[in-house]
Tab-separated table of C-alpha atoms in Angstrom:
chain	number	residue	atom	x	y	z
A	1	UNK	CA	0.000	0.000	0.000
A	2	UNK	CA	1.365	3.266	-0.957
A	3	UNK	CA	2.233	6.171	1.871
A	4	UNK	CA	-0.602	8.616	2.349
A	5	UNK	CA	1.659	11.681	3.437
A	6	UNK	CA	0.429	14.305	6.307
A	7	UNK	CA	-1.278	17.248	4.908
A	8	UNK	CA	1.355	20.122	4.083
A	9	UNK	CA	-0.696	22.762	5.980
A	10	UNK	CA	-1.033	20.152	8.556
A	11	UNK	CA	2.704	19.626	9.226
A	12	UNK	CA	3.072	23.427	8.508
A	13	UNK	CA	0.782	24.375	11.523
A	14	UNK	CA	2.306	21.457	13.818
A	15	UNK	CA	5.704	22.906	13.466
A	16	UNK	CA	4.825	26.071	14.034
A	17	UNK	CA	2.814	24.975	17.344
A	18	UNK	CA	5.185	25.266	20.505
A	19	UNK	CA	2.261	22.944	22.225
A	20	UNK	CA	2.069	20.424	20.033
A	21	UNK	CA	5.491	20.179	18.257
A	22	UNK	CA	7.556	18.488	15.602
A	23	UNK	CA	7.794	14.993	17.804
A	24	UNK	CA	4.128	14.828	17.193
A	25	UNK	CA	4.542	14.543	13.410
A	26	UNK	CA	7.020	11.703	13.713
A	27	UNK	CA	4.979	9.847	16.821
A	28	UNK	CA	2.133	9.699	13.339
A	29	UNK	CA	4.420	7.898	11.354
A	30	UNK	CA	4.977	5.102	13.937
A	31	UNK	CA	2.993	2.040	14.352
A	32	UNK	CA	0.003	2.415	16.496
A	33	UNK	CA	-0.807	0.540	19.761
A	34	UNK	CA	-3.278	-2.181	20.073
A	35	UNK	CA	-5.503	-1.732	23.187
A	36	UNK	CA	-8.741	-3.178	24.338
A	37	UNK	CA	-11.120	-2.802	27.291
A	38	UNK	CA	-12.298	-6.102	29.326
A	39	UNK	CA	-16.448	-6.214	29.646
A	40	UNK	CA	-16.367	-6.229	33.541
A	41	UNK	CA	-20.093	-7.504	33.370
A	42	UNK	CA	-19.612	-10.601	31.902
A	43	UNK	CA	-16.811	-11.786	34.677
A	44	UNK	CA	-12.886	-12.447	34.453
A	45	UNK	CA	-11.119	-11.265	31.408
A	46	UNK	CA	-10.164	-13.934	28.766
A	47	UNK	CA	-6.537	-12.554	28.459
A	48	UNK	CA	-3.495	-12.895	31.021
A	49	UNK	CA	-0.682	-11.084	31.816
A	50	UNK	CA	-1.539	-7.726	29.420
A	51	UNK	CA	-0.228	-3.949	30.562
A	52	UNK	CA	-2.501	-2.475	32.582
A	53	UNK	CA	-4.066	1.083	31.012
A	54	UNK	CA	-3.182	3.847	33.644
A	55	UNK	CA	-6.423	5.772	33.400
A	56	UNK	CA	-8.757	3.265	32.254
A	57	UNK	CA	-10.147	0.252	35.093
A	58	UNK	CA	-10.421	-1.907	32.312
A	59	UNK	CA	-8.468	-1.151	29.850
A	60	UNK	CA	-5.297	-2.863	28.852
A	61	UNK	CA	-2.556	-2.933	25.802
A	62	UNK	CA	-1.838	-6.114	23.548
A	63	UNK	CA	1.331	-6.949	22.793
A	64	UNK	CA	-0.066	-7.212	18.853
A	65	UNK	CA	-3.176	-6.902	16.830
A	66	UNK	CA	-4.757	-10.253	16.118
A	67	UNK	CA	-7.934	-11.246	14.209
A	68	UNK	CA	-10.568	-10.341	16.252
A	69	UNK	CA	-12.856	-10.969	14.169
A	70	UNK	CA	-11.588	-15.027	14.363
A	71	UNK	CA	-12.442	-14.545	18.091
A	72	UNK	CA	-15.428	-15.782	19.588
A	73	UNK	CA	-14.975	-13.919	22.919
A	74	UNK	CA	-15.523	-10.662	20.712
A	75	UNK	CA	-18.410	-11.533	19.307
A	76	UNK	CA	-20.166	-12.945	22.657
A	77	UNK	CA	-18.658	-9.507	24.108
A	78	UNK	CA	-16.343	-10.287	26.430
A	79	UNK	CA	-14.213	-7.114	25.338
A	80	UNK	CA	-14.014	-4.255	23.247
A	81	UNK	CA	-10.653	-3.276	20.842
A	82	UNK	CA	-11.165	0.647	22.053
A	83	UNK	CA	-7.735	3.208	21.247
A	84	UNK	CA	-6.438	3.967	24.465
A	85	UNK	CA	-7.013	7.586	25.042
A	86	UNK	CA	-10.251	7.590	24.067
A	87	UNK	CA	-10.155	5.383	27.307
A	88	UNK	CA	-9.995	8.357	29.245
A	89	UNK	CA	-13.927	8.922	29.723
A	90	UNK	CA	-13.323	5.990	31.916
A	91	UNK	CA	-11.237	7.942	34.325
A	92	UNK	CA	-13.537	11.257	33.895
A	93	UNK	CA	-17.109	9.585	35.023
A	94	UNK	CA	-15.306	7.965	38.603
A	95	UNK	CA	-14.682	11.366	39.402
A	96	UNK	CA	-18.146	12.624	39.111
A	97	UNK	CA	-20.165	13.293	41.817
A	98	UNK	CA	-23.041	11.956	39.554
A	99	UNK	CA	-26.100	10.788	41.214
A	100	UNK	CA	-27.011	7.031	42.740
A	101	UNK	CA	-28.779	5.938	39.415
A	102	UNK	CA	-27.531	8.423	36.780
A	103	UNK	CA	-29.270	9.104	33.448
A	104	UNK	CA	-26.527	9.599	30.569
A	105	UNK	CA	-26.453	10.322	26.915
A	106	UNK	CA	-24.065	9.700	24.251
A	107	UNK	CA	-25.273	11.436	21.580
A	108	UNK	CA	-22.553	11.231	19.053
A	109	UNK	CA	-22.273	6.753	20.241
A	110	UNK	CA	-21.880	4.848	17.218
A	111	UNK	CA	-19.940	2.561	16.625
A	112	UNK	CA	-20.287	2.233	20.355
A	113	UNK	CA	-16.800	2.211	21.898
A	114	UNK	CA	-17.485	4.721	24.508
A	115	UNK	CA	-21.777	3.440	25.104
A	116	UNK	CA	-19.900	-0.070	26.385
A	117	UNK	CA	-17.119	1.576	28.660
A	118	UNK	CA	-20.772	4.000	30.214
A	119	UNK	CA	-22.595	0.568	30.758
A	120	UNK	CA	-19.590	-0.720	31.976
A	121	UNK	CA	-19.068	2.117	34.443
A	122	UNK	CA	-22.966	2.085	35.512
A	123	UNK	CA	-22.712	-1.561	36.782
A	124	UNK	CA	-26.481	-2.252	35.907
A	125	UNK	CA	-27.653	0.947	37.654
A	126	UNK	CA	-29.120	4.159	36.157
A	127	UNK	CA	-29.978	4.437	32.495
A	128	UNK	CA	-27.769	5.145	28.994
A	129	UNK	CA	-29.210	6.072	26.057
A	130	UNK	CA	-26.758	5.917	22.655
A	131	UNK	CA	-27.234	7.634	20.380
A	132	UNK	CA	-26.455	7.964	16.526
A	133	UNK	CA	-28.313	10.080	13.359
A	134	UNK	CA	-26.587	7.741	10.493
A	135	UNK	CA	-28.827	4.900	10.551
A	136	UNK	CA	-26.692	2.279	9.358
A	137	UNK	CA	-24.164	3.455	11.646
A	138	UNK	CA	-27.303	3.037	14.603
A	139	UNK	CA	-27.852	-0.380	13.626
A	140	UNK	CA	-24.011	-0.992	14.588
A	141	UNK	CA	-23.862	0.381	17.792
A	142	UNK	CA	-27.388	-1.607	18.377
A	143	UNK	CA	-25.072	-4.771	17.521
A	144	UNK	CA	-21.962	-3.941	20.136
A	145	UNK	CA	-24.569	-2.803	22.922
A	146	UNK	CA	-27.058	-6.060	22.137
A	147	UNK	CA	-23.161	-7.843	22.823
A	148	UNK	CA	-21.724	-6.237	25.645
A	149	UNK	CA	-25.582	-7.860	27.708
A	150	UNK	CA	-26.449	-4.316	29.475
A	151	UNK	CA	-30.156	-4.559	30.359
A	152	UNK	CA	-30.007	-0.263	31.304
A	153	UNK	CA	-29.162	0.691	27.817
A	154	UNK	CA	-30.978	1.901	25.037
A	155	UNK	CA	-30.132	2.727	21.269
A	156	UNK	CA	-32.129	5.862	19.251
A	157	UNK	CA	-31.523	7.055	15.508
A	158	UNK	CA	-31.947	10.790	15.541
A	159	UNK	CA	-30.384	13.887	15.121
A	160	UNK	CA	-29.040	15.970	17.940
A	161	UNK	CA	-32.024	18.440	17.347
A	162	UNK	CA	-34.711	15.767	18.266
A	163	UNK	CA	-33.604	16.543	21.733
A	164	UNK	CA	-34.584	19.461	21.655
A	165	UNK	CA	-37.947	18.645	23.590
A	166	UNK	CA	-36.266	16.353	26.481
A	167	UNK	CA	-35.445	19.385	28.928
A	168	UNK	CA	-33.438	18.609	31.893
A	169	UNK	CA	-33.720	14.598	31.051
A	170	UNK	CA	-30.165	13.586	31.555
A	171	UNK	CA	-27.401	13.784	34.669
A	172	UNK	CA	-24.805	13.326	32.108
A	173	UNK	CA	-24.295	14.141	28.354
A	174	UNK	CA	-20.893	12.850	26.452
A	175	UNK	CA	-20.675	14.124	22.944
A	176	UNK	CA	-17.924	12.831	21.249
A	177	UNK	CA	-18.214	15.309	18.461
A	178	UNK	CA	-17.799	14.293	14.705
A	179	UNK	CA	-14.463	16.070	14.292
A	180	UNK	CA	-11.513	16.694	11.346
A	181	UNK	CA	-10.231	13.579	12.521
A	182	UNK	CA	-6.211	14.753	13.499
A	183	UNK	CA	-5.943	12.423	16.066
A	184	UNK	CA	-6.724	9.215	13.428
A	185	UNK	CA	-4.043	10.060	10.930
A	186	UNK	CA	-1.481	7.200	11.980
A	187	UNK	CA	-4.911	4.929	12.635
A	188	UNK	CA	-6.693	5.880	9.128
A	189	UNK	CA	-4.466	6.733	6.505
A	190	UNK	CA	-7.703	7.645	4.551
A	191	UNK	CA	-8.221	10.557	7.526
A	192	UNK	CA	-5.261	12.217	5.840
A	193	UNK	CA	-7.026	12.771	2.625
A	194	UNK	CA	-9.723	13.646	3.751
A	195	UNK	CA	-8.288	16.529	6.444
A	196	UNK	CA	-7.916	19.854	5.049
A	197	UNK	CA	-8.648	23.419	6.508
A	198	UNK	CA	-11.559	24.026	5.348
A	199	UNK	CA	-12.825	20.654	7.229
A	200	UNK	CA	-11.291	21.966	10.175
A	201	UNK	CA	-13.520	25.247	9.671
A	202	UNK	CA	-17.077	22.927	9.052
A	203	UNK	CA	-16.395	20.833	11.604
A	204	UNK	CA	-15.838	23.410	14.783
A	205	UNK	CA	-18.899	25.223	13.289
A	206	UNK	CA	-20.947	21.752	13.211
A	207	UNK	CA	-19.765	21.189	17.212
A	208	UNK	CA	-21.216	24.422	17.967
A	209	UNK	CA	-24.673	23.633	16.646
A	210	UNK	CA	-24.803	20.294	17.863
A	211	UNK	CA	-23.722	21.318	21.594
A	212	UNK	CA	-26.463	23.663	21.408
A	213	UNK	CA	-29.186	21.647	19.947
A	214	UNK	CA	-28.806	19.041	23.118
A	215	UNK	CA	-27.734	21.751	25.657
A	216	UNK	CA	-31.388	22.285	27.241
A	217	UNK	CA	-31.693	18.793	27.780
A	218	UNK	CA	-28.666	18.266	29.968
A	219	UNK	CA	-29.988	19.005	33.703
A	220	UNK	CA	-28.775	21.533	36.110
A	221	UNK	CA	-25.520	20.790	38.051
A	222	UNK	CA	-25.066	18.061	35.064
A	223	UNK	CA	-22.356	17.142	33.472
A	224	UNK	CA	-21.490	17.953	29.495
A	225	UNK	CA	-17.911	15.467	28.595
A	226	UNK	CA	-17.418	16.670	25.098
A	227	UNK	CA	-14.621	15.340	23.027
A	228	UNK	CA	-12.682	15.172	19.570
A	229	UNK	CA	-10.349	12.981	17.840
A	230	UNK	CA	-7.947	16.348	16.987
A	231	UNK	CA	-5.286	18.585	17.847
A	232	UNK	CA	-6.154	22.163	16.601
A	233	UNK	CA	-7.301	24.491	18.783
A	234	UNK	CA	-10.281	25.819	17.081
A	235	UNK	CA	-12.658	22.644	17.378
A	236	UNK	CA	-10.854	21.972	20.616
A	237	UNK	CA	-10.376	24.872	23.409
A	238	UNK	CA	-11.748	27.756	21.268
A	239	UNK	CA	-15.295	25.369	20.825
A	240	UNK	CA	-15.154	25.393	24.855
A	241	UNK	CA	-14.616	29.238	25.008
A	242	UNK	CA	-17.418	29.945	23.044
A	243	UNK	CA	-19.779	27.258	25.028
A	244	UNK	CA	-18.883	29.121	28.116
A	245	UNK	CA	-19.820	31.996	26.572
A	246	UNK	CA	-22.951	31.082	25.275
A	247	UNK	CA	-24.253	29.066	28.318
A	248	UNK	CA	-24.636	29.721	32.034
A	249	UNK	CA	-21.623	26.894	32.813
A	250	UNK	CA	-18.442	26.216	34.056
A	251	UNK	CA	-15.156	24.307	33.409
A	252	UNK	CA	-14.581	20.820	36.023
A	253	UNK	CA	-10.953	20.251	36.280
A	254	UNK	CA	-10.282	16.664	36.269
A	255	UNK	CA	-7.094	13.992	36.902
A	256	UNK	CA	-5.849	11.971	34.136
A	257	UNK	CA	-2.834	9.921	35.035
A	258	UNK	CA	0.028	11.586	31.990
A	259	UNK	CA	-2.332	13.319	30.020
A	260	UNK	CA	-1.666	16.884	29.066
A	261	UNK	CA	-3.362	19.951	29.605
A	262	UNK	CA	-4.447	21.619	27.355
A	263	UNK	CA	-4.215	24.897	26.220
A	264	UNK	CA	-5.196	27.628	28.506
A	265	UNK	CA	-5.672	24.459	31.043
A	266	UNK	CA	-9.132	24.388	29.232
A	267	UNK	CA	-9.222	20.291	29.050
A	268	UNK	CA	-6.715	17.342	28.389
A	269	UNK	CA	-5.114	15.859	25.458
A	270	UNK	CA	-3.496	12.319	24.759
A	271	UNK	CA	-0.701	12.917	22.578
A	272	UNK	CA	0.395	9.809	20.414
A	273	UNK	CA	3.866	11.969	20.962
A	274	UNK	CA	3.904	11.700	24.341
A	275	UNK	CA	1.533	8.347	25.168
A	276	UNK	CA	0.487	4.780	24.219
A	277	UNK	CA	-2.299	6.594	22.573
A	278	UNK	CA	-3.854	8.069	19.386
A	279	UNK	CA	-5.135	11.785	19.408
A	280	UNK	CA	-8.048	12.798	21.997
A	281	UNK	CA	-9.072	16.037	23.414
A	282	UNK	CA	-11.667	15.342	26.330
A	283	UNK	CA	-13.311	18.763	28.571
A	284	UNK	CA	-15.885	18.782	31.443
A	285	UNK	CA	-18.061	21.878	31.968
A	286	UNK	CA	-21.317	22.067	34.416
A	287	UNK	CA	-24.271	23.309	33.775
A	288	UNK	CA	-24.889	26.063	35.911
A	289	UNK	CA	-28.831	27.510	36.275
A	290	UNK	CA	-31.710	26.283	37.093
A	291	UNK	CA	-34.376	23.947	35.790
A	292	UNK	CA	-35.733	24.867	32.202
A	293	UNK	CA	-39.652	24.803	31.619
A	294	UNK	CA	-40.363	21.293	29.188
A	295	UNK	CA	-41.066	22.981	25.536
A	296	UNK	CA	-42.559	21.213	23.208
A	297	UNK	CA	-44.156	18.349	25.320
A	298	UNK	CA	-45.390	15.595	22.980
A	299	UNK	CA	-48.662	15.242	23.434
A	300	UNK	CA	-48.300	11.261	21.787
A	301	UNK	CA	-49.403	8.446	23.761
A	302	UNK	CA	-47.406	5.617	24.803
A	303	UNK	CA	-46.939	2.497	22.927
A	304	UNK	CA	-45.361	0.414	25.301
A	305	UNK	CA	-47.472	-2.350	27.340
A	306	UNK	CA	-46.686	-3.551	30.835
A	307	UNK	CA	-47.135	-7.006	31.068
A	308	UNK	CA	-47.129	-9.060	34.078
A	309	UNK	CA	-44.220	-12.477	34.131
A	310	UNK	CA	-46.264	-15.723	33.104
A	311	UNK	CA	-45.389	-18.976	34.165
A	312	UNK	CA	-44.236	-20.151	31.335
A	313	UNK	CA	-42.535	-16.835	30.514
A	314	UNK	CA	-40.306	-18.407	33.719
A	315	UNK	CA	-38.616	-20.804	31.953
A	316	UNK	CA	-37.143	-18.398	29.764
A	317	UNK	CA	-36.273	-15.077	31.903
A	318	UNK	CA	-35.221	-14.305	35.381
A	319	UNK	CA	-37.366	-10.996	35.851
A	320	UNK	CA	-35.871	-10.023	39.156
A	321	UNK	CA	-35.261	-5.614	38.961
A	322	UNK	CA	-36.845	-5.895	35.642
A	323	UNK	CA	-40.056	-4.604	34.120
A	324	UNK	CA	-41.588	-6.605	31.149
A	325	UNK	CA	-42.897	-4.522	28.340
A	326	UNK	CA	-44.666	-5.585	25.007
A	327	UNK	CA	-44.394	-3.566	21.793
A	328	UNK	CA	-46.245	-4.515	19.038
A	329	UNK	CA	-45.297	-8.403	18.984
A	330	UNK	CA	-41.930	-8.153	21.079
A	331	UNK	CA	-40.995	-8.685	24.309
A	332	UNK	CA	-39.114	-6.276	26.411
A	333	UNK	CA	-36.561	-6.139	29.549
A	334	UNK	CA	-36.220	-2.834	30.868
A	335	UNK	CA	-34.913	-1.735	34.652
A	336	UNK	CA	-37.883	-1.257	36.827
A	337	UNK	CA	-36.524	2.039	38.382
A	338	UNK	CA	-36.506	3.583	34.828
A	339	UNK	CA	-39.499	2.413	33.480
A	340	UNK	CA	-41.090	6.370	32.853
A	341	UNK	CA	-38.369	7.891	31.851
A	342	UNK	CA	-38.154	5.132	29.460
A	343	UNK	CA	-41.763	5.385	28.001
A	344	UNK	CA	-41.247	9.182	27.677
A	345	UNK	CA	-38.000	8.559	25.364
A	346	UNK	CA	-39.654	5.541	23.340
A	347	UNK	CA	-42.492	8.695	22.687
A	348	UNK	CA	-39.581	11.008	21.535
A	349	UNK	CA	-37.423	9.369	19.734
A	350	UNK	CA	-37.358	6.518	17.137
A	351	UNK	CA	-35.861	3.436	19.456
A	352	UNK	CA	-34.038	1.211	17.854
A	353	UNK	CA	-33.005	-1.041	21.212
A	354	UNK	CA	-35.569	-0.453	24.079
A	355	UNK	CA	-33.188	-2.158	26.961
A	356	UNK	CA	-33.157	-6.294	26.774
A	357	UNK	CA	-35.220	-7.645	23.847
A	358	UNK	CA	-36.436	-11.091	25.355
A	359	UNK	CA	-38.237	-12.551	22.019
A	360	UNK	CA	-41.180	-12.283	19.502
A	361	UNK	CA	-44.403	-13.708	20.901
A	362	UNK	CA	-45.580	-16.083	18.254
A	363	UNK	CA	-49.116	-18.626	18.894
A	364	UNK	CA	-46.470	-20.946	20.188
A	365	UNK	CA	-44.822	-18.951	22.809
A	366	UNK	CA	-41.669	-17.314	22.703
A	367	UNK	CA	-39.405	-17.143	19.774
A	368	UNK	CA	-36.105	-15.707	21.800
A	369	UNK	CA	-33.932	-12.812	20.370
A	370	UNK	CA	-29.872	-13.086	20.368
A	371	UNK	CA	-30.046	-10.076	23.081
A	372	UNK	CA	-31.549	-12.328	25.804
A	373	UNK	CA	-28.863	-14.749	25.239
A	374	UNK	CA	-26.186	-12.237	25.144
A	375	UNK	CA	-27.678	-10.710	27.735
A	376	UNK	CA	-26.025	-10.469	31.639
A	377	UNK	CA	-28.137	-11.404	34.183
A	378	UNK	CA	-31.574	-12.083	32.641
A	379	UNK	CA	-31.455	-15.686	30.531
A	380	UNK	CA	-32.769	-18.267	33.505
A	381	UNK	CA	-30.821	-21.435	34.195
A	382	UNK	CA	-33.520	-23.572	32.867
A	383	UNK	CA	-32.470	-23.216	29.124
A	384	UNK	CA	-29.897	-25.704	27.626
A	385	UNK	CA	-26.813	-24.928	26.814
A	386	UNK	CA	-24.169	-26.359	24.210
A	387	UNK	CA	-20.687	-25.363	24.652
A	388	UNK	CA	-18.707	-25.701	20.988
A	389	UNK	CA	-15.024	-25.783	20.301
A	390	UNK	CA	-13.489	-22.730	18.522
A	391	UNK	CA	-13.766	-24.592	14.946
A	392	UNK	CA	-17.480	-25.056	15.479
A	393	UNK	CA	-18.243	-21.288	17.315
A	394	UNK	CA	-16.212	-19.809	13.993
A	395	UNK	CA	-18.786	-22.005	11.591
A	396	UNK	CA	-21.695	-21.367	13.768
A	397	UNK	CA	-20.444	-17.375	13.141
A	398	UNK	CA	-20.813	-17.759	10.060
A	399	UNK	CA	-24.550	-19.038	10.224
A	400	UNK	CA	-23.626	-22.618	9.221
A	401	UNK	CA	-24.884	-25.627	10.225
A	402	UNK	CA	-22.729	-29.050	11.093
A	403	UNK	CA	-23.567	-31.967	13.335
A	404	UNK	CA	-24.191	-31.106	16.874
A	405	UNK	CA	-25.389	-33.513	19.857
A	406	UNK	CA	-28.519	-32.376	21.878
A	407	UNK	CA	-29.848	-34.240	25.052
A	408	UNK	CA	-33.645	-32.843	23.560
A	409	UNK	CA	-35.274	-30.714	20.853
A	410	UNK	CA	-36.314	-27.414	20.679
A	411	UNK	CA	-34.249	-23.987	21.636
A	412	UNK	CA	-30.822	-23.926	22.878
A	413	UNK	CA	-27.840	-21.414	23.749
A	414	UNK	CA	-24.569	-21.997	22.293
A	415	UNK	CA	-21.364	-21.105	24.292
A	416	UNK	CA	-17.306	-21.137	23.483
A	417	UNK	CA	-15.193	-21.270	26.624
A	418	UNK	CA	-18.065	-20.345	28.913
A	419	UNK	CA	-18.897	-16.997	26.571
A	420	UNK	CA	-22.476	-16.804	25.567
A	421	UNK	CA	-22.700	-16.739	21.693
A	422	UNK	CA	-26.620	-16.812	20.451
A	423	UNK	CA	-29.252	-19.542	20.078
A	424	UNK	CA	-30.013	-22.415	18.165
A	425	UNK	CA	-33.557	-24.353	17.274
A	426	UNK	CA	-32.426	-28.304	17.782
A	427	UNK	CA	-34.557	-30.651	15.207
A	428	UNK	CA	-33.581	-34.007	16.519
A	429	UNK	CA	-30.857	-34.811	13.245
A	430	UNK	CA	-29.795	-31.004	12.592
A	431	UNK	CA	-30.555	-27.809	13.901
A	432	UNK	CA	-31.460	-24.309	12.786
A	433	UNK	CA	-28.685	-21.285	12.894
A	434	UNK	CA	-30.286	-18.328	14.906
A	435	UNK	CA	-27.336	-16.413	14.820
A	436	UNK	CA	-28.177	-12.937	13.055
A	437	UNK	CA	-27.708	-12.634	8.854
A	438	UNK	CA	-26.305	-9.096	9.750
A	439	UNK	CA	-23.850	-9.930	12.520
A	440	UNK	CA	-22.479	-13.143	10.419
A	441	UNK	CA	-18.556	-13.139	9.511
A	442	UNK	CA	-18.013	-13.703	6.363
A	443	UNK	CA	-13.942	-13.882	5.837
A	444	UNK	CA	-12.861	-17.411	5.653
A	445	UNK	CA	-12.023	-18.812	9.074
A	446	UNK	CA	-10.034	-22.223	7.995
């Protein structure tokens, strides 16, 4: 593959930068670090003896970059491959003082990085909602939250506007902002062509609008993390400037083990110069103020049906903390605690995950959905499991079909190494592949 070089007024304004420097151009040439973050949810990690992340709880460095996608662990969600400095959100939230169950939003979530190291941090308490306006890049960030088994998170397709209505609805609002993409150029060599200063221009006046469009909805004494993959001061600390300006707020100074501050001391960077890390620029402000009236109020009614746990609905779920729902046909999963708040978003937005989605109910019961399986602490004991060696979890990735003993017919988790992968329907002779068209691998895995 040929060289992509850095952009000439790129290296131009580097050199000329006292705070960033010349060692940063030659730290983009180098190879980048392989780092990952362990899914504390679903138990021990499945690697040993990896360098700990400093400012991340679960985040660690490989020694190389393997196949993930030959991995079954990834695809049950054991762990997420997740650049280290972007790993510093991790360190941000424990510092907090966020409340007991705290209501966040990432508004800017897919492919979902950032949405799995929230639910990771929220242990099963409080509520996420991840967000994305691309809608194929929704349906993605559906996928890696349906894998990493969080019952207290929810997926929506719309654009930072449609928030517009949901005043003083969330504790905690992380908008990793779409950016000119600086801090990718050793990562993507593809983010070098695309950089120029004109993008640099579009995208600090596109973080403006979108930081406004969400800003009512963030509640007093909450917390706005916003972010960037860049270096250059205008989308980073002169964006923050002008939110202070704009909005009755103020800057949070936080501690990230090495990072630097940036300039002014208005937020911290991770400098690929300086760390195991690609670019990120990560800031805290408070909302100041008090409570905004609700605008707007839908006046919609709810679609979502409360149902109460059958018997044989039993067999299937443990519904301890949980509050069934029914919309339309499917079965629901949602935390108890969160159940309004949850109906009021379904109203708002267009949901595209609505917490743990338990099955479709058919005339012959329950046809179960990968997320139950996948799921952490919801599938009950009662349901059969076959644990498969790696050769058969790679073909049963791949939505084929081989032979495959069964003590009985009917449905049936499959599991590699004690990881959770998605369900099967046993016939007897052969079985059906549940495993989702969408989320199949299709490289070769001999």
């Amino acid at each position: 593959m040929k060289k992509v070089e850095l952009p000439e007024a790129f290296v131009k304004r580097v050199s000329s930068d006292s705070f960033l420097g010349t060692p940063l151009l030659d730290a983009l040439n180098e190879e980048q670090p392989v780092a990952i973050r362990i899914n504390s949810l679903k138990g021990a990690s499945v690697f040993n003896g990896l360098d700990a992340i400093p400012w991340s709880q679960n985040g660690f460095y490989l020694k190389e970059r393997p196949v993930f996608t030959l991995d079954p662990h990834f695809h049950g969600g054991r762990y997420y491959p997740q650049e280290a400095g972007s790993q510093f959100i991790d360190c941000i939230l424990r510092q907090l003082p966020l409340p007991e169950n705290p209501v966040v939003l990432d508004l800017c979530a897919a492919p979902g990085g950032k949405s799995t190291l929230i639910a990771d941090f929220l242990g099963g308490k409080g509520l996420l909602l991840a967000n994305e306006v691309i809608q194929s890049r929704s349906r993605i960030l559906k996928e890696n939250l349906t894998k990493w088994g969080a019952k207290n998170t929810l997926v929506s397709n719309n654009d930072p506007a449609d928030f517009e209505t949901l005043n003083n609805t969330f504790d905690c609002i992380l908008i990793d902002a779409p950016c000119s993409g600086e801090g990718m150029f050793r990562k993507d060599p593809d983010a070098r062509n695309e950089w120029s200063e004109e993008s640099v221009n579009l995208c600090a006046a596109r973080q403006k609008r979108i930081v406004m469009d969400v800003w009512d909805s963030l509640k007093p004494n909450g917390y706005l993390l916003y972010s960037t993959c860049t270096f250059n001061e205008q989308e980073n600390e002169s964006n923050v400037q002008w939110m202070l300006q704009q909005t009755d707020s103020e800057l949070v100074t936080v501690e990230i083990p090495h990072a630097k501050q940036g300039r002014n001391g208005i937020g911290n960077y991770a400098l690929p110069s300086e760390l195991k890390t690609e670019g990120f620029y990560v800031v805290v402000i408070r909302k100041l103020g008090e409570e905004r009236v609700q605008k707007n109020k839908s006046k919609k009614k709810g679609t979502l049906t409360r149902i109460k746990p059958e018997n044989w609905l039993g067999e299937w779920v443990d519904t301890n903390q949980s509050e069934l729902v029914q919309w339309n046909n499917y079965l629901f999963a949602v935390p108890a605690d969160q159940l309004e708040l949850i109906e009021r978003l379904h109203v708002q937005l267009r949901m595209i995950k609505l917490g743990t989605e338990l099955g479709e109910i058919s005339r012959k019961g329950l046809i179960p959905n990968e997320a139950l399986a996948l799921g952490n602490e919801l599938l009950s004991d009662r349901i059969p499991d076959i644990q498969l060696s790696k050769e058969e979890a790679l073909h049963y990735l791949k939505g084929e079909t081989f032979t495959l003993a069964a003590e009985k017919q009917g449905f049936h988790t499959v599991s590699f190494e004690g990881t959770k992968l998605g369900w099967i329907k046993h016939l007897g002779n052969r079985f059906n592949n549940l495993y989702p068209k969408e989320w199949r691998i299709r490289m070769r895995v001999d």
